[in-house]
Tab-separated table of C-alpha atoms (C1' of nucleotides) in Angstrom:
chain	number	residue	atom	x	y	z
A	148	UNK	CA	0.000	0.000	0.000
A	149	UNK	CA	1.021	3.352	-1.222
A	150	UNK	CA	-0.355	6.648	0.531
A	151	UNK	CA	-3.083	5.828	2.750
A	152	UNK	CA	-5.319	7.827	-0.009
A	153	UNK	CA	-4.081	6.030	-2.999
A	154	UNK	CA	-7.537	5.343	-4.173
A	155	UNK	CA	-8.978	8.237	-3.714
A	156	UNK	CA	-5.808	10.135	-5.675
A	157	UNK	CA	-7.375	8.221	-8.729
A	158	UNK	CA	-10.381	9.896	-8.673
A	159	UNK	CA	-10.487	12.918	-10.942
A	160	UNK	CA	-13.216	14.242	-9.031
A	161	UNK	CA	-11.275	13.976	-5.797
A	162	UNK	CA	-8.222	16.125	-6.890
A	163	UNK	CA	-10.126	18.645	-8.619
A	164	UNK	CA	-11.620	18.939	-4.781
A	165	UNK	CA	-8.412	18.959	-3.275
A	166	UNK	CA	-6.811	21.699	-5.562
A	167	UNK	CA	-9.943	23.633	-5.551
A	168	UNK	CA	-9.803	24.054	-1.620
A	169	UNK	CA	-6.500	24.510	-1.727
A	170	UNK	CA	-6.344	27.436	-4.716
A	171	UNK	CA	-9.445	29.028	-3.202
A	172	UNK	CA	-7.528	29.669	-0.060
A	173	UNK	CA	-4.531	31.300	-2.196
A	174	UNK	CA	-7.299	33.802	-3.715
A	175	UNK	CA	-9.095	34.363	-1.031
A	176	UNK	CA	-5.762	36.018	1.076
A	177	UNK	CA	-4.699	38.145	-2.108
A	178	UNK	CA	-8.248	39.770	-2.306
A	179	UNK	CA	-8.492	40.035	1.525
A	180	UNK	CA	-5.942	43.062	1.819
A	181	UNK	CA	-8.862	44.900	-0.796
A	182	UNK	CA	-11.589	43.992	1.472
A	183	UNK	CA	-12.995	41.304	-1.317
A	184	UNK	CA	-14.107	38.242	-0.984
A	185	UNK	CA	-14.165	35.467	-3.985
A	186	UNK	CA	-17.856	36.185	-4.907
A	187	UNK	CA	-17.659	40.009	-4.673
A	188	UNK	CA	-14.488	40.293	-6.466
A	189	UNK	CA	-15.899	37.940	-9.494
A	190	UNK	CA	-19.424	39.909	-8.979
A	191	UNK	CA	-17.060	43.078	-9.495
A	192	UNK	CA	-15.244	41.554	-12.540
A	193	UNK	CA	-18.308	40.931	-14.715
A	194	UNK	CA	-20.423	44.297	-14.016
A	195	UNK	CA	-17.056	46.310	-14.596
A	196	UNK	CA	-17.150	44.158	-18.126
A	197	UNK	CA	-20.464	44.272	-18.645
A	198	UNK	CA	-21.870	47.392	-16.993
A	199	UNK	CA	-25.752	47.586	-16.867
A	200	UNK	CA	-26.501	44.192	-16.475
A	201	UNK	CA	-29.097	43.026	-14.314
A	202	UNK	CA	-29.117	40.698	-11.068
A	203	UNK	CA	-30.507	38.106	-13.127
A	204	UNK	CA	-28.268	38.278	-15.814
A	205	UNK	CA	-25.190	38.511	-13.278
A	206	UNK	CA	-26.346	35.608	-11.232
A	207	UNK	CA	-26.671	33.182	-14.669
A	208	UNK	CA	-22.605	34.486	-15.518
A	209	UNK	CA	-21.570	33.533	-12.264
A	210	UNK	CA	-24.256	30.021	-11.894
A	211	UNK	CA	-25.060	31.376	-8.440
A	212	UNK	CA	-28.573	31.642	-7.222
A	213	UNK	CA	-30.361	34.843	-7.267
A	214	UNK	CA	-30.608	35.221	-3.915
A	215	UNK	CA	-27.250	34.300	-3.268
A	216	UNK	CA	-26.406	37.449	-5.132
A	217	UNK	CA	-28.541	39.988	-2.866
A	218	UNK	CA	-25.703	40.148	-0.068
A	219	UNK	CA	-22.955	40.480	-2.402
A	220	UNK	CA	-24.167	43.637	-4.415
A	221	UNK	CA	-25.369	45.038	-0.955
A	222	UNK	CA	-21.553	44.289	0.356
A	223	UNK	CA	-20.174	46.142	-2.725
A	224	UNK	CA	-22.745	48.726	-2.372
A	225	UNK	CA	-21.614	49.759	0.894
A	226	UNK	CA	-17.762	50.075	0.020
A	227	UNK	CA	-18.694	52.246	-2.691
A	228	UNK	CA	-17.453	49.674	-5.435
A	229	UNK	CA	-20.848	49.427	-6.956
A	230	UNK	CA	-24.300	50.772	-7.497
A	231	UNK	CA	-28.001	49.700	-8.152
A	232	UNK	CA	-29.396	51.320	-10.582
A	233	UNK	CA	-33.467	51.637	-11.596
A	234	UNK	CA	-33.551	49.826	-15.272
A	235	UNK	CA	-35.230	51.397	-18.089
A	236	UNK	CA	-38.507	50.400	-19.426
A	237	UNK	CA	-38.463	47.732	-16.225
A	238	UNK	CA	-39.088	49.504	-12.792
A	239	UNK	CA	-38.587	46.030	-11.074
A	240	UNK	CA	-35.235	45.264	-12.527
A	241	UNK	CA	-31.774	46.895	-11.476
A	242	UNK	CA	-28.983	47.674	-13.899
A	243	UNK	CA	-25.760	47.205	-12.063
A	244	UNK	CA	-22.673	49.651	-12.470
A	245	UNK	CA	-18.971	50.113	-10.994
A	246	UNK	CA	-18.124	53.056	-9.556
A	247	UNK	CA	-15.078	54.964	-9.852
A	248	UNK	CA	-13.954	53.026	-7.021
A	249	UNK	CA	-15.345	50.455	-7.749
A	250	UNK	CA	-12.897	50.351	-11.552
A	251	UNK	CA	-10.281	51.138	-9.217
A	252	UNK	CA	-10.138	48.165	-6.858
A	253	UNK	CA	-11.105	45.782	-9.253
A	254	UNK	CA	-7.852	46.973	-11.385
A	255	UNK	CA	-6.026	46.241	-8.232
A	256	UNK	CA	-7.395	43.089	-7.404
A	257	UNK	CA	-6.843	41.377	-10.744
A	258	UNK	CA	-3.541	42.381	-10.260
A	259	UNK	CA	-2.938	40.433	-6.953
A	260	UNK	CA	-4.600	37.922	-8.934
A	261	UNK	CA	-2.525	37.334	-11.641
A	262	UNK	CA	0.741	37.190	-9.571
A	263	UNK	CA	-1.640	34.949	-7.203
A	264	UNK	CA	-1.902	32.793	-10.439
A	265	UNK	CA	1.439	32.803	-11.461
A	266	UNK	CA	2.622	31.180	-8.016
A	267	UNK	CA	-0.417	28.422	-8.169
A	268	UNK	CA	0.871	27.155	-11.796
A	269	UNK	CA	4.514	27.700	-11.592
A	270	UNK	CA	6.162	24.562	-13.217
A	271	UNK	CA	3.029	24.526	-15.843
A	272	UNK	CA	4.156	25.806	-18.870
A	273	UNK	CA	1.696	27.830	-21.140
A	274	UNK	CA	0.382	24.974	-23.310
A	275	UNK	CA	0.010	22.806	-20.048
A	276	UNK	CA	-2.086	25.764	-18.630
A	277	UNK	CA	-4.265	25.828	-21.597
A	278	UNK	CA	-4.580	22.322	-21.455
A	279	UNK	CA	-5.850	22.275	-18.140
A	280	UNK	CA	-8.375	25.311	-18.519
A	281	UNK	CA	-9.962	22.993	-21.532
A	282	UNK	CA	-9.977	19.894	-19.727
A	283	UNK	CA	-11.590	22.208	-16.644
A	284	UNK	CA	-14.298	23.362	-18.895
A	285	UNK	CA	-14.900	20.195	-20.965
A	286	UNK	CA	-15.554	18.258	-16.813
A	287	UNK	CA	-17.208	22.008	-16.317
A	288	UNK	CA	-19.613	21.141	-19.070
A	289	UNK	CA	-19.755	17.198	-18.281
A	290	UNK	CA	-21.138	17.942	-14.978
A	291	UNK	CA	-23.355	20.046	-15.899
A	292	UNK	CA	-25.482	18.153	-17.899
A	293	UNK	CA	-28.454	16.477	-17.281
A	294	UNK	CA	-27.922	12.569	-16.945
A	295	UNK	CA	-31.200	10.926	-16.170
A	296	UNK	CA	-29.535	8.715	-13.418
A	297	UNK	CA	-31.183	8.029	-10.564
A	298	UNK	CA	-34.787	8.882	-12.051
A	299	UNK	CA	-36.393	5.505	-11.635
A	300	UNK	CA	-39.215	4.419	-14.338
A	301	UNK	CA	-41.449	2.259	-13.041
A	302	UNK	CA	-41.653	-0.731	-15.324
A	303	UNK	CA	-45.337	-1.251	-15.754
B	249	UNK	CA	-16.838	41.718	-25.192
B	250	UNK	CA	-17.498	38.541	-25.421
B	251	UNK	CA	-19.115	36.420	-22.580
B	252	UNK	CA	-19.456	38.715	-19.718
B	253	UNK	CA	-17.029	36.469	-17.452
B	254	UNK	CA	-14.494	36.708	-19.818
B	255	UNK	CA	-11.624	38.157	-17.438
B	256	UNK	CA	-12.968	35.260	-14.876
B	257	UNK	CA	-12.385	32.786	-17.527
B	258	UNK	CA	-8.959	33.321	-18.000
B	259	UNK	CA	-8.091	32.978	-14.074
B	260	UNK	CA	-7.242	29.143	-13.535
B	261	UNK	CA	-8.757	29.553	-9.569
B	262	UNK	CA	-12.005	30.676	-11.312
B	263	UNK	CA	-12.156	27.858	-13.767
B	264	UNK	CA	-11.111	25.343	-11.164
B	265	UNK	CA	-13.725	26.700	-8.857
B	266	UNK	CA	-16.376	26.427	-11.421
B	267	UNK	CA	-15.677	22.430	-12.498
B	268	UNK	CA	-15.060	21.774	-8.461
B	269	UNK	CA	-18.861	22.712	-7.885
B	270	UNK	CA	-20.281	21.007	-10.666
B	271	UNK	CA	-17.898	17.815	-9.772
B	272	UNK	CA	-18.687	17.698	-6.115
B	273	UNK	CA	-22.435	18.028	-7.002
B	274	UNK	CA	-22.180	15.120	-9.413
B	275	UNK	CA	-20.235	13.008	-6.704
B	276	UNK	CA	-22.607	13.874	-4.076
B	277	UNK	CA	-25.766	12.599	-6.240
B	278	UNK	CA	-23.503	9.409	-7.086
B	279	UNK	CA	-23.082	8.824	-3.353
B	280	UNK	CA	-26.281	9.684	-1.907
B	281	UNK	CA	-27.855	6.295	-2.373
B	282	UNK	CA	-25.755	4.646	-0.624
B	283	UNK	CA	-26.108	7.156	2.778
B	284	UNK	CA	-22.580	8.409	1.769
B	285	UNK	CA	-21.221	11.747	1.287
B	286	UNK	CA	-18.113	12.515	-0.024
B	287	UNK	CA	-16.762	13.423	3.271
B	288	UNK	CA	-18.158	9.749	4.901
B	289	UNK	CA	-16.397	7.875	1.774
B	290	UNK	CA	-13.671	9.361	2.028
B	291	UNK	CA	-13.195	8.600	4.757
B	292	UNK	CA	-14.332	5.274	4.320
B	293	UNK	CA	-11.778	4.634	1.419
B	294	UNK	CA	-8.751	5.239	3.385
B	295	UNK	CA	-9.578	3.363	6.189
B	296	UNK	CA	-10.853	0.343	4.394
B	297	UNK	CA	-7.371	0.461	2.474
B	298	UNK	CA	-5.248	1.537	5.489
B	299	UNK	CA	-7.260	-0.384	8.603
B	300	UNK	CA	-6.141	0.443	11.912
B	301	UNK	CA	-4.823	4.087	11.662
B	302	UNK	CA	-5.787	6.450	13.741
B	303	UNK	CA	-8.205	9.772	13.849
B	304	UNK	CA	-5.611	12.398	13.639
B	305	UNK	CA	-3.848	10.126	10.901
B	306	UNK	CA	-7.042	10.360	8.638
B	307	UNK	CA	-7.309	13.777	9.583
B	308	UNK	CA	-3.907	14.610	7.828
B	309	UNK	CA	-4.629	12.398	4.693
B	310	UNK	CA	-7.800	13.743	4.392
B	311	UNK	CA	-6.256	17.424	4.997
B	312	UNK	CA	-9.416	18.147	7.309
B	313	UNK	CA	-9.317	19.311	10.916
B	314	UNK	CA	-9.453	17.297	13.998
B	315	UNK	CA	-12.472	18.155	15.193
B	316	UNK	CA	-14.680	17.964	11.925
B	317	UNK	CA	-13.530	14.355	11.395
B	318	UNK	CA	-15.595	13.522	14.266
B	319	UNK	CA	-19.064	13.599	13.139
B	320	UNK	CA	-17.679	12.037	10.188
B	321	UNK	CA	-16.782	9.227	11.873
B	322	UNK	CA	-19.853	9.257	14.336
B	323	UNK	CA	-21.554	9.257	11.254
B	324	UNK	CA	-20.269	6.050	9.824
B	325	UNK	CA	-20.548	4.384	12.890
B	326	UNK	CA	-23.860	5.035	13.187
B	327	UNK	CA	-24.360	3.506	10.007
B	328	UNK	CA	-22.484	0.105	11.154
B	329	UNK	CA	-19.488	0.681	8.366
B	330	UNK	CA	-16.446	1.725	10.577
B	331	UNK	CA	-16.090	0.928	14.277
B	332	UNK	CA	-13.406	2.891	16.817
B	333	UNK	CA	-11.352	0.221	18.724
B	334	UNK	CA	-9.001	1.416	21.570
B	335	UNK	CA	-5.389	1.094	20.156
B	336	UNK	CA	-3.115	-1.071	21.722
B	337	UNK	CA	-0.621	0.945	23.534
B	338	UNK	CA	-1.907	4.473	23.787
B	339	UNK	CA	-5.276	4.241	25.202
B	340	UNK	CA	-5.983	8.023	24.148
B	341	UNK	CA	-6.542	7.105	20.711
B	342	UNK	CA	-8.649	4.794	18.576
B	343	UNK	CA	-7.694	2.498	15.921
B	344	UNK	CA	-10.328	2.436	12.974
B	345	UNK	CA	-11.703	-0.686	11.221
B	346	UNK	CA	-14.293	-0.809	8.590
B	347	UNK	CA	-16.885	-3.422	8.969
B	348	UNK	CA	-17.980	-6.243	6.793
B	349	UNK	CA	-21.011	-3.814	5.559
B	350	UNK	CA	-18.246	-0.899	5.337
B	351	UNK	CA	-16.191	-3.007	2.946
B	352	UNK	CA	-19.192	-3.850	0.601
B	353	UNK	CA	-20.462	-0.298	1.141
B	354	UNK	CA	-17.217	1.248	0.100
B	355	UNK	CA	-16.697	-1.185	-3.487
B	356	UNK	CA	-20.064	-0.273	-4.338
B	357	UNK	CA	-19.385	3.304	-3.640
B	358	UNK	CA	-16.237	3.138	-5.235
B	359	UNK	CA	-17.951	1.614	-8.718
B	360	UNK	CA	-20.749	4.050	-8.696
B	361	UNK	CA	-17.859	6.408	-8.243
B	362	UNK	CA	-15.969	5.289	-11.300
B	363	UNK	CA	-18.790	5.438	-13.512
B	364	UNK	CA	-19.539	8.814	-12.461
B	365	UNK	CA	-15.700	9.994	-13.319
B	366	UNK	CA	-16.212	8.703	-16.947
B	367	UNK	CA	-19.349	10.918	-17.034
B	368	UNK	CA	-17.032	13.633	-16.225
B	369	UNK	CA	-14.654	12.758	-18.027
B	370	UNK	CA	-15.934	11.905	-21.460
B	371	UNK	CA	-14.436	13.744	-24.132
B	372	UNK	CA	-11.020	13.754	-22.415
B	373	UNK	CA	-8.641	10.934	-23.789
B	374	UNK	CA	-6.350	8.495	-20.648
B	375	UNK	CA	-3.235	10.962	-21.500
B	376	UNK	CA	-5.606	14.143	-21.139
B	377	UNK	CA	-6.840	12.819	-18.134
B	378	UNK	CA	-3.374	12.033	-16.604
B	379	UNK	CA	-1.816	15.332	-17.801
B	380	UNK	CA	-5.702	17.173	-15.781
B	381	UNK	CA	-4.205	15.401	-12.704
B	382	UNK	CA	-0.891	16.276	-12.766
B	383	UNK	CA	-1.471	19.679	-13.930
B	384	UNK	CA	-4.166	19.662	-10.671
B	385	UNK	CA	-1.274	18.073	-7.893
B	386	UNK	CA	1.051	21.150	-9.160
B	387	UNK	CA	-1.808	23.562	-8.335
B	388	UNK	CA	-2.510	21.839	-4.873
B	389	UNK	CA	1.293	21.761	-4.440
B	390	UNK	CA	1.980	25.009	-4.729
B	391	UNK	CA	-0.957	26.101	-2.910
B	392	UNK	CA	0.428	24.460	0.054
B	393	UNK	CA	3.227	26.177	0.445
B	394	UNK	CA	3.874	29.132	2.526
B	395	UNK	CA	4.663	32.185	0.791
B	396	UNK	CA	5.042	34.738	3.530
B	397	UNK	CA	3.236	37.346	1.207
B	398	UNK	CA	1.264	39.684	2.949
B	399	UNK	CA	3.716	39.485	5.969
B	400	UNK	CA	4.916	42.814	6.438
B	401	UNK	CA	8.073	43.224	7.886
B	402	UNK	CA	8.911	46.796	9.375
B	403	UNK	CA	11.969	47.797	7.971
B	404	UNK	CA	13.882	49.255	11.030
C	261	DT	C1'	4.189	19.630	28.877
C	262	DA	C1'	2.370	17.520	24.808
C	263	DT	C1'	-1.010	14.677	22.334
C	264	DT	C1'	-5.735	12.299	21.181
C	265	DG	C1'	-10.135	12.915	20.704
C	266	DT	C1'	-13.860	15.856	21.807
C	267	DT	C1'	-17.188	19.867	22.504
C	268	DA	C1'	-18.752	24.212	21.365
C	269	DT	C1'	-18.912	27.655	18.226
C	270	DA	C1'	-18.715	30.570	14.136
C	271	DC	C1'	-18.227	31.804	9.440
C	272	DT	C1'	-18.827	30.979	4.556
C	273	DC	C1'	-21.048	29.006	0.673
C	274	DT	C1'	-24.943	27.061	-1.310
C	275	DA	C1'	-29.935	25.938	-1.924
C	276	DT	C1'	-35.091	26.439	-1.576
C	277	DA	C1'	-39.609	28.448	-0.484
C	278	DA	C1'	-42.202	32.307	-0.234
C	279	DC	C1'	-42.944	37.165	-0.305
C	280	DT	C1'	-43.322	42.283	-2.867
C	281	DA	C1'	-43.654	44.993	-6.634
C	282	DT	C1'	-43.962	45.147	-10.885
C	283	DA	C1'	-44.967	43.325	-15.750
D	261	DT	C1'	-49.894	34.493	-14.637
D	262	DA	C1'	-44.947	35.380	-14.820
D	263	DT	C1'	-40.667	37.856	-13.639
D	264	DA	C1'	-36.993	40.739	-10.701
D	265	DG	C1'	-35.413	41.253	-6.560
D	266	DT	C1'	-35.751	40.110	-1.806
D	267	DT	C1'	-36.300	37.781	2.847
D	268	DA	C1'	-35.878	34.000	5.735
D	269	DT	C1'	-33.998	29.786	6.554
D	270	DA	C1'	-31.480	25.540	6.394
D	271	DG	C1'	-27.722	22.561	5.293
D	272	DA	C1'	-22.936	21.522	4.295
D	273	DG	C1'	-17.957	22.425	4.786
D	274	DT	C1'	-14.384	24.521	7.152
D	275	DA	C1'	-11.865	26.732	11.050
D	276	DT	C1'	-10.320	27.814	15.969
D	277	DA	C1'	-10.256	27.667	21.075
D	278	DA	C1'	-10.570	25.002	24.920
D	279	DC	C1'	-11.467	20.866	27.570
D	280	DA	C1'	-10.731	15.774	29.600
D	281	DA	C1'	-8.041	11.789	29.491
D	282	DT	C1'	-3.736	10.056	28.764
D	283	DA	C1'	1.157	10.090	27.562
DNA sequence: TATTGTTATACTCTATAACTATA
DNA sequence: TATAGTTATAGAGTATAACAATA
């Protein structure tokens, strides 16, 4: 017997676990000195893209649910990093924008980011990198769809 | 601009953060008939290939703390797969043992498993999939290690 | 003094149902 | 009747401090 966790270290599903925990520690502490958090700096990212967009629209981008969202916009709201904004044509939607600030810090934080990036996949070279985003998204996409397991159809 | 989480896209924390989710949901609904989670198989799979170690051993090869292994392992007790014997010699700790029903529990665990990781992994070829898990025990590597960033030192 | 397992606790992330105000 | 945002709530997973029993 190898390491005690041998089997487990087979499972692809296990080691994308451990690295995730792992990785989402290492972002966490370079967006802590900004006073983000994982889901307010990615909630940043996208509206500073994509300024205007709605709750809705930002939750489906980020395949959180909708009221997952609600405490993340107020959090950014209150440092000043982002507003709420009455839509047009739709006085129950809100079109979300960065503030001045708001560009500011999340200029910063993709900064700390990248360097935070560099240090998780130093000894990957670029095409291993690329590799592993496509093999990320192709078990991304995997997962995601529907499989029909587990439904039971009655025979008769 | 093309998707909105275009920037996110390109950060390999956000794309392993996005397949982890999906993953762990799809290993979760794999496990869930059998009254496992993936914490309780786990921890099932490396005692039922390393019998006899003890709690703060399958702490550290789980990388969990202490004190959340507990319920864990109340849990599989409970259940009749693992049972905590006094170990010979130190009587502060326990030695674990998977039962009979653990054993057959975890190899049909372990087979639902595996049929759930080619779900995942379809589309990927064996060298793809080798290369993913390399590519993944750099990440977790290097996410391990201390950095001493963010550790200001006063300079006089 | 240090270690093993434990209790208590807290914080984050995620998920669902139900409400409100609009459409 | 449906949709956008919200509230309330619950369940996991993870983390730390402190305790009892033992070394």
């Amino acid at each position: 017997m190898a390491a005690p966790d041998a089997t487990l270290r087979g499972l692809t599903g296990y080691r994308i676990q451990r690295a995730a925990i792992r990785a989402m520690a290492r972002v966490n502490a370079a967006l802590a000195p900004l006073g983000l958090r994982r889901s307010t700096f990615s909630a940043l990212a996208v509206v500073s893209d994509t300024p205007g967009l709605r709750q809705t629209q930002l939750a489906e981008a980020l395949a959180i649910e909708r009221p997952n969202l609600v405490q993340i916009i107020d959090d950014l709201e209150a440092a000043g990093l982002m507003v709420r904004e009455r839509a047009e044509g739709d006085r129950r939607a809100y079109a979300l924008l960065p503030t001045e600030a708001g560009r500011a810090v999340y200029a910063r934080a993709l900064a700390r980011l990248q360097r935070a990036e560099a240090a998780l996949t130093r000894g990957l070279s670029p095409a291993e990198t690329q590799a592993l985003h496509r093999a990320l998204q192709i078990i991304e996409d995997n997962a995601g769809e529907e499989t029909g397991d587990e439904i039971e159809i009655p025979s008769a």
